[in-house]
Coordinates of C-alpha atoms and ligand atoms in Angstrom, one line a residue:
M16 CA -2.2 -14.4 -104.2
E17 CA -5.4 -16.3 -104.2
L18 CA -8.2 -14.3 -105.9
R19 CA -10.5 -14.8 -103.0
L20 CA -8.1 -12.9 -100.7
R21 CA -8.1 -9.8 -103.0
P22 CA -10.9 -7.9 -101.1
L23 CA -9.1 -8.3 -97.8
F24 CA -5.7 -7.4 -99.4
E25 CA -7.2 -4.2 -100.9
A26 CA -9.0 -3.3 -97.7
A27 CA -5.8 -3.7 -95.7
T28 CA -3.6 -1.7 -98.1
R29 CA -5.9 1.0 -99.5
P30 CA -5.7 3.1 -96.3
Y31 CA -2.0 3.6 -96.8
L32 CA -2.7 5.9 -99.8
A33 CA -3.5 8.5 -97.1
A34 CA 0.2 8.2 -96.1
G35 CA 1.6 8.4 -99.6
K36 CA 2.4 6.1 -102.5
H37 CA 5.5 4.7 -101.0
A38 CA 3.7 3.5 -97.8
W39 CA 0.9 2.0 -100.0
L40 CA 3.4 0.1 -102.2
F41 CA 5.3 -1.1 -99.1
A42 CA 2.2 -2.4 -97.5
R43 CA 1.2 -4.2 -100.7
G44 CA 4.7 -5.8 -101.1
K45 CA 4.7 -7.0 -97.4
L46 CA 1.2 -8.5 -97.6
R47 CA 1.8 -10.1 -101.0
Y48 CA 5.3 -11.6 -100.5
D49 CA 5.6 -12.2 -96.7
P50 CA 3.6 -15.3 -95.7
V51 CA 3.3 -14.4 -92.0
Y52 CA 0.4 -12.0 -92.1
F53 CA -2.3 -14.0 -93.8
S54 CA -1.0 -17.2 -92.2
L55 CA -2.0 -15.9 -88.7
L56 CA -5.6 -15.6 -90.0
R57 CA -5.6 -18.8 -92.1
R58 CA -4.3 -20.9 -89.2
G59 CA -6.6 -19.3 -86.6
L60 CA -3.7 -18.5 -84.3
L61 CA -5.3 -15.4 -82.8
P62 CA -8.0 -15.5 -80.2
Q63 CA -11.4 -14.1 -81.2
H64 CA -11.5 -11.5 -78.4
G65 CA -9.1 -9.6 -76.2
S66 CA -6.3 -7.2 -77.0
L67 CA -3.2 -7.4 -79.2
L68 CA 0.0 -5.4 -78.9
D69 CA 2.2 -5.4 -82.0
V70 CA 5.7 -4.5 -80.7
G71 CA 7.9 -3.0 -83.4
C72 CA 4.8 -2.7 -85.5
G73 CA 6.6 -0.6 -88.2
Q74 CA 4.0 1.1 -90.4
G75 CA 1.3 -1.2 -88.9
T76 CA 0.9 -3.7 -91.7
L77 CA -0.4 -6.5 -89.5
L78 CA -2.7 -4.1 -87.6
S79 CA -4.2 -2.9 -90.8
L80 CA -4.8 -6.5 -92.0
L81 CA -6.5 -7.3 -88.7
R82 CA -8.7 -4.2 -88.9
A83 CA -9.7 -5.1 -92.4
A84 CA -10.5 -8.7 -91.3
K85 CA -12.6 -7.4 -88.4
H86 CA -14.7 -5.3 -90.7
Q87 CA -15.0 -7.7 -93.6
T88 CA -18.7 -8.5 -93.9
A89 CA -18.8 -10.7 -97.1
G90 CA -16.4 -13.0 -98.9
W91 CA -14.5 -14.2 -95.9
P92 CA -12.7 -17.5 -96.9
H93 CA -15.2 -20.2 -95.8
D94 CA -12.5 -22.6 -94.7
W95 CA -10.8 -20.1 -92.4
P96 CA -11.6 -19.6 -88.8
S97 CA -13.8 -16.5 -88.2
P98 CA -11.8 -13.2 -88.1
P99 CA -10.6 -12.1 -84.7
K100 CA -12.2 -9.0 -83.2
L101 CA -9.2 -7.8 -81.2
V102 CA -8.5 -4.4 -79.7
L103 CA -5.4 -3.3 -81.6
R104 CA -2.3 -1.5 -80.3
G105 CA 1.2 -1.0 -81.7
I106 CA 4.4 0.6 -80.7
D107 CA 7.5 1.3 -82.7
L108 CA 10.8 3.1 -82.2
S109 CA 10.5 5.0 -85.5
A110 CA 8.4 8.2 -85.3
K111 CA 8.1 8.2 -89.1
R112 CA 6.6 4.7 -89.2
V113 CA 4.3 5.5 -86.3
R114 CA 3.0 8.5 -88.2
T115 CA 2.4 6.4 -91.3
A116 CA 0.6 3.8 -89.2
R117 CA -1.6 6.5 -87.6
R118 CA -2.5 8.0 -91.0
A119 CA -3.5 4.6 -92.3
L120 CA -5.3 3.3 -89.2
G121 CA -6.8 6.5 -87.9
G122 CA -8.5 5.8 -84.5
D123 CA -8.9 2.1 -85.1
A124 CA -5.6 1.2 -83.3
Q125 CA -3.7 2.9 -80.6
L126 CA -0.2 3.7 -81.9
D127 CA 2.6 5.0 -79.9
R128 CA 6.2 5.8 -80.5
G129 CA 8.5 4.1 -78.0
D130 CA 11.5 1.9 -77.3
V131 CA 10.4 -1.5 -76.1
R132 CA 13.6 -1.6 -73.9
D133 CA 12.3 1.3 -71.8
L134 CA 8.6 0.5 -71.6
D135 CA 6.5 -1.5 -69.3
L136 CA 4.1 -3.4 -71.5
Q137 CA 0.4 -3.1 -70.7
R138 CA -1.7 -6.2 -69.9
C139 CA -3.0 -7.9 -73.1
S140 CA -4.0 -11.2 -74.6
V141 CA -1.5 -11.3 -77.5
I142 CA 1.9 -9.8 -78.1
V143 CA 3.4 -9.9 -81.6
L144 CA 7.1 -9.4 -82.3
L145 CA 7.7 -9.9 -86.0
D146 CA 11.3 -9.4 -87.1
V147 CA 12.2 -7.1 -84.2
L148 CA 14.3 -8.8 -81.6
F149 CA 17.3 -9.3 -83.8
Y150 CA 17.8 -5.6 -83.6
L151 CA 18.4 -5.8 -79.9
G152 CA 21.4 -7.2 -78.0
E153 CA 21.0 -10.6 -76.3
A154 CA 20.4 -9.2 -72.8
D155 CA 17.7 -6.8 -74.1
Q156 CA 16.1 -9.7 -76.1
A157 CA 15.8 -11.7 -72.8
R158 CA 14.4 -8.6 -71.0
V159 CA 11.7 -8.1 -73.7
I160 CA 10.6 -11.7 -73.5
E161 CA 10.4 -11.4 -69.8
K162 CA 8.3 -8.2 -70.0
A163 CA 6.0 -9.9 -72.5
A164 CA 5.6 -12.9 -70.1
M165 CA 4.7 -10.4 -67.3
A166 CA 2.2 -8.4 -69.5
L167 CA 0.3 -11.4 -71.0
E168 CA -2.8 -12.7 -69.4
P169 CA -2.6 -16.3 -68.2
G170 CA -2.8 -18.5 -71.3
G171 CA -1.8 -15.4 -73.4
L172 CA 0.0 -15.7 -76.7
L173 CA 3.4 -14.4 -77.8
L174 CA 4.0 -14.6 -81.5
L175 CA 7.7 -14.2 -82.3
R176 CA 9.2 -14.4 -85.7
E177 CA 13.0 -14.6 -86.0
A178 CA 15.5 -16.1 -88.4
D179 CA 17.0 -19.4 -87.4
A180 CA 20.8 -18.9 -87.1
G181 CA 21.2 -22.7 -87.3
A182 CA 19.7 -22.9 -90.8
G183 CA 22.8 -22.9 -92.9
W184 CA 22.6 -21.2 -96.3
A185 CA 19.1 -20.1 -95.9
F186 CA 20.1 -18.2 -92.7
Q187 CA 23.1 -16.6 -94.6
V188 CA 20.6 -15.4 -97.2
T189 CA 18.3 -14.0 -94.5
K190 CA 21.2 -12.2 -92.7
W191 CA 22.7 -10.6 -95.8
S192 CA 19.4 -9.5 -97.1
E193 CA 18.8 -7.7 -93.8
R194 CA 22.3 -6.2 -93.9
L195 CA 21.5 -4.9 -97.4
A196 CA 18.2 -3.5 -96.3
C197 CA 19.9 -1.7 -93.4
A198 CA 22.5 -0.3 -95.8
L199 CA 19.8 0.9 -98.1
R200 CA 18.1 2.7 -95.2
G201 CA 21.5 4.3 -94.3
S202 CA 21.9 2.2 -91.1
V203 CA 25.2 0.4 -92.0
R204 CA 26.2 0.4 -88.3
Q205 CA 23.0 -1.4 -87.2
R206 CA 24.1 -4.5 -85.3
L207 CA 22.0 -7.6 -85.7
H208 CA 21.8 -10.4 -83.1
Y209 CA 20.6 -13.8 -84.2
R210 CA 20.0 -17.0 -82.4
S211 CA 19.3 -20.5 -83.5
A212 CA 15.7 -21.8 -83.2
A213 CA 16.8 -24.1 -80.3
Q214 CA 18.2 -21.0 -78.5
W215 CA 15.0 -19.0 -79.0
I216 CA 13.0 -21.9 -77.7
A217 CA 15.2 -22.3 -74.6
Q218 CA 14.8 -18.5 -74.0
L219 CA 11.0 -18.7 -74.2
V220 CA 10.7 -21.8 -72.0
T221 CA 12.9 -20.1 -69.4
H222 CA 10.3 -17.3 -69.2
G223 CA 7.4 -19.6 -68.7
F224 CA 6.2 -20.3 -72.2
S225 CA 5.3 -23.5 -73.9
V226 CA 6.4 -23.2 -77.5
E227 CA 5.5 -24.6 -80.9
T228 CA 7.4 -23.6 -84.1
T229 CA 6.4 -23.4 -87.7
P230 CA 8.6 -22.4 -90.7
M231 CA 7.5 -18.9 -91.9
S232 CA 9.4 -18.3 -95.1
E233 CA 7.1 -20.0 -97.6
G234 CA 7.7 -18.6 -101.1
T235 CA 10.9 -16.8 -100.0
P236 CA 14.6 -17.9 -99.7
F237 CA 14.7 -17.0 -96.0
A238 CA 15.1 -19.1 -92.8
N239 CA 12.4 -17.5 -90.7
I240 CA 10.5 -19.4 -88.0
L241 CA 7.3 -18.4 -86.2
F242 CA 7.5 -19.3 -82.5
V243 CA 4.0 -19.7 -81.2
A244 CA 4.6 -19.3 -77.4
R245 CA 1.8 -19.7 -74.9
K246 CA 2.1 -18.4 -71.4
V247 CA 1.7 -21.3 -69.2
S248 CA -1.0 -20.6 -66.5
P249 CA 0.4 -20.8 -63.0
R250 CA -0.8 -23.9 -61.1
P251 CA -3.4 -23.1 -58.5
A252 CA -1.9 -23.1 -55.0
Ligands
SAM16 C1 11.8 -5.3 -89.8 S1 10.8 -4.1 -89.1 C2 9.3 -5.1 -88.8 C3 8.1 -4.3 -88.7 C4 6.8 -5.0 -88.4 N1 6.9 -5.9 -87.3 C5 6.3 -5.8 -89.6 O1 6.1 -7.0 -89.5 O2 6.2 -5.2 -90.7 C6 11.4 -3.9 -87.4 C7 10.7 -2.8 -86.7 O3 11.2 -2.9 -85.3 C8 11.3 -1.6 -84.8 N2 12.2 -1.6 -83.7 C9 13.5 -1.8 -83.6 N3 14.0 -1.7 -82.4 C10 12.9 -1.3 -81.6 C11 12.8 -1.0 -80.2 N4 13.8 -1.1 -79.4 N5 11.6 -0.7 -79.8 C12 10.5 -0.6 -80.6 N6 10.6 -0.9 -81.9 C13 11.8 -1.3 -82.4 C14 11.9 -0.8 -86.0 O4 11.6 0.6 -85.9 C15 11.1 -1.4 -87.2 O5 9.9 -0.7 -87.5

């Protein structure tokens, strides 16, 4: 990790000490080795203002980074866009992860336990789905994308990260790593539903998004893609 990112890294991970050493180490591992989190800030993908909903937020790693960025007063990388000042919300299926996120984030983010398949999503500017949809069946994946399209403001942003099932060996590595992770968590029966990048794009376009893609596995052997999907504003009548 670049030395200049250290203060932001520490500010985003230190709060997890309140939830225990495991949560702290997990947050540090995610932020250090997974390129997606810092990349959202470095590339200026997020708007400056508005609200962000992290669906399947886990223990809230992204939300904690965004909170730390919002409050960083000195040492912000001079060649990065200004940090976003978004209202932060997260939901996750796991009560344990939501508890951990609440301990770390306190009142700085609204965190709820819920199943995205059963919820109506509230209006917001950005919806984030990082490594979540492959846990859902294909019909549920489509319904969640549809719900996201309905909840987003015109011009709003859906940031979706998924493995590309068309990516050969790199995809096999991604899939089997996830299977191993599920087994280690005791969820051997968890079914995983992957699509190729082209299929994800088609799905997003069907629901009214314009889509750009960027590889999001830098420094890892995985085949992850970030889909930057913008809700196309309806044409005036
Ligand atoms: C691989 S983790 C990713 C966590 C987080 N997005 C991150 O970047 O660290 C997937 C998360 O999706 C959550 N999840 C799976 N199915 C869900 C559902 N139906 N509704 C809400 N959350 C779900 C899991 O509980 C888990 O925390």
